[in-house]
Amino acid sequence: MKPAAVLESALYVDDLEKAEAFYGDVLGLDRVGKVEGRHVFFRCGSAIVLLFNAAATRIAAPNTGLPVPVHGTSGQGHLSFAASSQEMDQWTERLKSHGIAIEADFLWPGGGRSIYFRDPSGNSLEFGEPKIWGFS
């Protein structure tokens, strides 16, 4: 047996309000859940992007009735979003129009382009063409 896909990915942020505005307004993701001071969740295609306040996630959530174990980390993480070759320039312009610096923009030796930038908490984000990993 093998997992079919990644269902959710988590990043840890230091300001949930800034993160919510960035992922919702700048990246255009749809919010699907929020607990003030603890987390905000977004749908991205067939997956979920979980944004956690790292300090709050290290303690059990009060009164949820769910046996989710405490978890979390600190420091910057990385997440890559799939984008077609036609969308790469559009994403670059959209990010720049929101004052977001592009840290790197390059073609991989095996084909495909990536652009790298940071969210307000310093997490490294990427738009990458799926062909960099051999997907069409």
PDB file of N, CA and C in Angstrom, residues 54-92:
ATOM      1  N   ALA A  54       2.502  28.413  16.272  1.00  0.00           N
ATOM      2  CA  ALA A  54       3.334  27.325  16.792  1.00  0.00           C
ATOM      3  C   ALA A  54       3.202  27.163  18.301  1.00  0.00           C
ATOM      4  N   ALA A  55       3.205  28.259  19.037  1.00  0.00           N
ATOM      5  CA  ALA A  55       3.125  28.173  20.500  1.00  0.00           C
ATOM      6  C   ALA A  55       1.788  27.583  20.940  1.00  0.00           C
ATOM      7  N   ALA A  56       0.708  27.981  20.291  1.00  0.00           N
ATOM      8  CA  ALA A  56      -0.619  27.493  20.674  1.00  0.00           C
ATOM      9  C   ALA A  56      -0.811  26.019  20.339  1.00  0.00           C
ATOM     10  N   THR A  57      -0.131  25.541  19.311  1.00  0.00           N
ATOM     11  CA  THR A  57      -0.298  24.160  18.867  1.00  0.00           C
ATOM     12  C   THR A  57       0.439  23.162  19.766  1.00  0.00           C
ATOM     13  N   ARG A  58       1.343  23.663  20.589  1.00  0.00           N
ATOM     14  CA  ARG A  58       2.067  22.773  21.507  1.00  0.00           C
ATOM     15  C   ARG A  58       1.253  22.393  22.736  1.00  0.00           C
ATOM     16  N   ILE A  59       0.097  23.008  22.902  1.00  0.00           N
ATOM     17  CA  ILE A  59      -0.787  22.647  24.021  1.00  0.00           C
ATOM     18  C   ILE A  59      -2.094  22.117  23.441  1.00  0.00           C
ATOM     19  N   ALA A  60      -2.748  21.245  24.168  1.00  0.00           N
ATOM     20  CA  ALA A  60      -3.984  20.636  23.674  1.00  0.00           C
ATOM     21  C   ALA A  60      -5.054  21.700  23.450  1.00  0.00           C
ATOM     22  N   ALA A  61      -5.781  21.546  22.353  1.00  0.00           N
ATOM     23  CA  ALA A  61      -6.883  22.464  22.062  1.00  0.00           C
ATOM     24  C   ALA A  61      -8.003  22.217  23.069  1.00  0.00           C
ATOM     25  N   PRO A  62      -8.513  23.266  23.688  1.00  0.00           N
ATOM     26  CA  PRO A  62      -9.568  23.079  24.691  1.00  0.00           C
ATOM     27  C   PRO A  62     -10.909  22.728  24.065  1.00  0.00           C
ATOM     28  N   ASN A  63     -11.584  21.767  24.659  1.00  0.00           N
ATOM     29  CA  ASN A  63     -12.984  21.465  24.358  1.00  0.00           C
ATOM     30  C   ASN A  63     -13.299  21.147  22.907  1.00  0.00           C
ATOM     31  N   THR A  64     -12.402  20.484  22.197  1.00  0.00           N
ATOM     32  CA  THR A  64     -12.723  20.132  20.811  1.00  0.00           C
ATOM     33  C   THR A  64     -13.435  18.787  20.734  1.00  0.00           C
ATOM     34  N   GLY A  65     -13.222  17.953  21.731  1.00  0.00           N
ATOM     35  CA  GLY A  65     -13.803  16.626  21.695  1.00  0.00           C
ATOM     36  C   GLY A  65     -13.086  15.688  20.740  1.00  0.00           C
ATOM     37  N   LEU A  66     -11.987  16.142  20.146  1.00  0.00           N
ATOM     38  CA  LEU A  66     -11.225  15.326  19.197  1.00  0.00           C
ATOM     39  C   LEU A  66      -9.877  14.973  19.811  1.00  0.00           C
ATOM     40  N   PRO A  67      -9.434  13.749  19.634  1.00  0.00           N
ATOM     41  CA  PRO A  67      -8.173  13.321  20.253  1.00  0.00           C
ATOM     42  C   PRO A  67      -6.926  13.655  19.429  1.00  0.00           C
ATOM     43  N   VAL A  68      -6.879  14.843  18.838  1.00  0.00           N
ATOM     44  CA  VAL A  68      -5.720  15.237  18.037  1.00  0.00           C
ATOM     45  C   VAL A  68      -4.563  15.517  18.999  1.00  0.00           C
ATOM     46  N   PRO A  69      -3.440  14.831  18.816  1.00  0.00           N
ATOM     47  CA  PRO A  69      -2.306  15.064  19.721  1.00  0.00           C
ATOM     48  C   PRO A  69      -1.679  16.438  19.484  1.00  0.00           C
ATOM     49  N   VAL A  70      -1.040  16.959  20.505  1.00  0.00           N
ATOM     50  CA  VAL A  70      -0.324  18.222  20.330  1.00  0.00           C
ATOM     51  C   VAL A  70       0.801  17.992  19.331  1.00  0.00           C
ATOM     52  N   HIS A  71       1.090  19.012  18.583  1.00  0.00           N
ATOM     53  CA  HIS A  71       2.161  18.928  17.604  1.00  0.00           C
ATOM     54  C   HIS A  71       2.621  20.336  17.265  1.00  0.00           C
ATOM     55  N   GLY A  72       3.698  20.425  16.577  1.00  0.00           N
ATOM     56  CA  GLY A  72       4.172  21.728  16.162  1.00  0.00           C
ATOM     57  C   GLY A  72       5.672  21.789  16.129  1.00  0.00           C
ATOM     58  N   THR A  73       6.118  22.879  15.618  1.00  0.00           N
ATOM     59  CA  THR A  73       7.540  23.138  15.494  1.00  0.00           C
ATOM     60  C   THR A  73       7.731  24.635  15.510  1.00  0.00           C
ATOM     61  N   SER A  74       8.929  25.062  15.360  1.00  0.00           N
ATOM     62  CA  SER A  74       9.186  26.489  15.217  1.00  0.00           C
ATOM     63  C   SER A  74      10.192  26.666  14.095  1.00  0.00           C
ATOM     64  N   GLY A  75      10.275  27.850  13.602  1.00  0.00           N
ATOM     65  CA  GLY A  75      11.185  28.119  12.496  1.00  0.00           C
ATOM     66  C   GLY A  75      10.463  28.100  11.164  1.00  0.00           C
ATOM     67  N   GLN A  76      11.206  28.435  10.150  1.00  0.00           N
ATOM     68  CA  GLN A  76      10.636  28.563   8.824  1.00  0.00           C
ATOM     69  C   GLN A  76      10.534  27.216   8.120  1.00  0.00           C
ATOM     70  N   GLY A  77       9.446  27.043   7.385  1.00  0.00           N
ATOM     71  CA  GLY A  77       9.233  25.834   6.598  1.00  0.00           C
ATOM     72  C   GLY A  77       9.199  26.171   5.117  1.00  0.00           C
ATOM     73  N   HIS A  78       8.817  25.198   4.331  1.00  0.00           N
ATOM     74  CA  HIS A  78       8.740  25.367   2.878  1.00  0.00           C
ATOM     75  C   HIS A  78       7.497  24.672   2.356  1.00  0.00           C
ATOM     76  N   LEU A  79       6.865  25.305   1.381  1.00  0.00           N
ATOM     77  CA  LEU A  79       5.710  24.733   0.699  1.00  0.00           C
ATOM     78  C   LEU A  79       5.772  25.195  -0.748  1.00  0.00           C
ATOM     79  N   SER A  80       5.502  24.279  -1.672  1.00  0.00           N
ATOM     80  CA  SER A  80       5.504  24.612  -3.085  1.00  0.00           C
ATOM     81  C   SER A  80       4.111  24.406  -3.659  1.00  0.00           C
ATOM     82  N   PHE A  81       3.648  25.396  -4.417  1.00  0.00           N
ATOM     83  CA  PHE A  81       2.360  25.334  -5.097  1.00  0.00           C
ATOM     84  C   PHE A  81       2.602  25.057  -6.576  1.00  0.00           C
ATOM     85  N   ALA A  82       1.780  24.197  -7.162  1.00  0.00           N
ATOM     86  CA  ALA A  82       1.902  23.895  -8.587  1.00  0.00           C
ATOM     87  C   ALA A  82       1.354  25.056  -9.410  1.00  0.00           C
ATOM     88  N   ALA A  83       2.074  25.387 -10.465  1.00  0.00           N
ATOM     89  CA  ALA A  83       1.637  26.413 -11.410  1.00  0.00           C
ATOM     90  C   ALA A  83       2.095  26.013 -12.803  1.00  0.00           C
ATOM     91  N   SER A  84       1.270  26.303 -13.785  1.00  0.00           N
ATOM     92  CA  SER A  84       1.640  26.001 -15.167  1.00  0.00           C
ATOM     93  C   SER A  84       2.646  27.029 -15.671  1.00  0.00           C
ATOM     94  N   SER A  85       3.310  26.707 -16.768  1.00  0.00           N
ATOM     95  CA  SER A  85       4.279  27.648 -17.345  1.00  0.00           C
ATOM     96  C   SER A  85       3.586  28.957 -17.733  1.00  0.00           C
ATOM     97  N   GLN A  86       2.323  28.866 -18.156  1.00  0.00           N
ATOM     98  CA  GLN A  86       1.570  30.063 -18.523  1.00  0.00           C
ATOM     99  C   GLN A  86       1.257  30.941 -17.309  1.00  0.00           C
ATOM    100  N   GLU A  87       1.149  30.351 -16.132  1.00  0.00           N
ATOM    101  CA  GLU A  87       0.804  31.108 -14.920  1.00  0.00           C
ATOM    102  C   GLU A  87       2.002  31.738 -14.215  1.00  0.00           C
ATOM    103  N   MET A  88       3.194  31.292 -14.502  1.00  0.00           N
ATOM    104  CA  MET A  88       4.369  31.740 -13.745  1.00  0.00           C
ATOM    105  C   MET A  88       4.574  33.256 -13.801  1.00  0.00           C
ATOM    106  N   ASP A  89       4.499  33.853 -14.980  1.00  0.00           N
ATOM    107  CA  ASP A  89       4.661  35.300 -15.080  1.00  0.00           C
ATOM    108  C   ASP A  89       3.517  36.031 -14.387  1.00  0.00           C
ATOM    109  N   GLN A  90       2.311  35.480 -14.465  1.00  0.00           N
ATOM    110  CA  GLN A  90       1.168  36.101 -13.789  1.00  0.00           C
ATOM    111  C   GLN A  90       1.354  36.092 -12.276  1.00  0.00           C
ATOM    112  N   TRP A  91       1.851  34.960 -11.726  1.00  0.00           N
ATOM    113  CA  TRP A  91       2.112  34.898 -10.294  1.00  0.00           C
ATOM    114  C   TRP A  91       3.218  35.872  -9.901  1.00  0.00           C
ATOM    115  N   THR A  92       4.246  35.961 -10.722  1.00  0.00           N
ATOM    116  CA  THR A  92       5.338  36.892 -10.434  1.00  0.00           C
ATOM    117  C   THR A  92       4.800  38.320 -10.347  1.00  0.00           C
TER     118      THR A  92
END
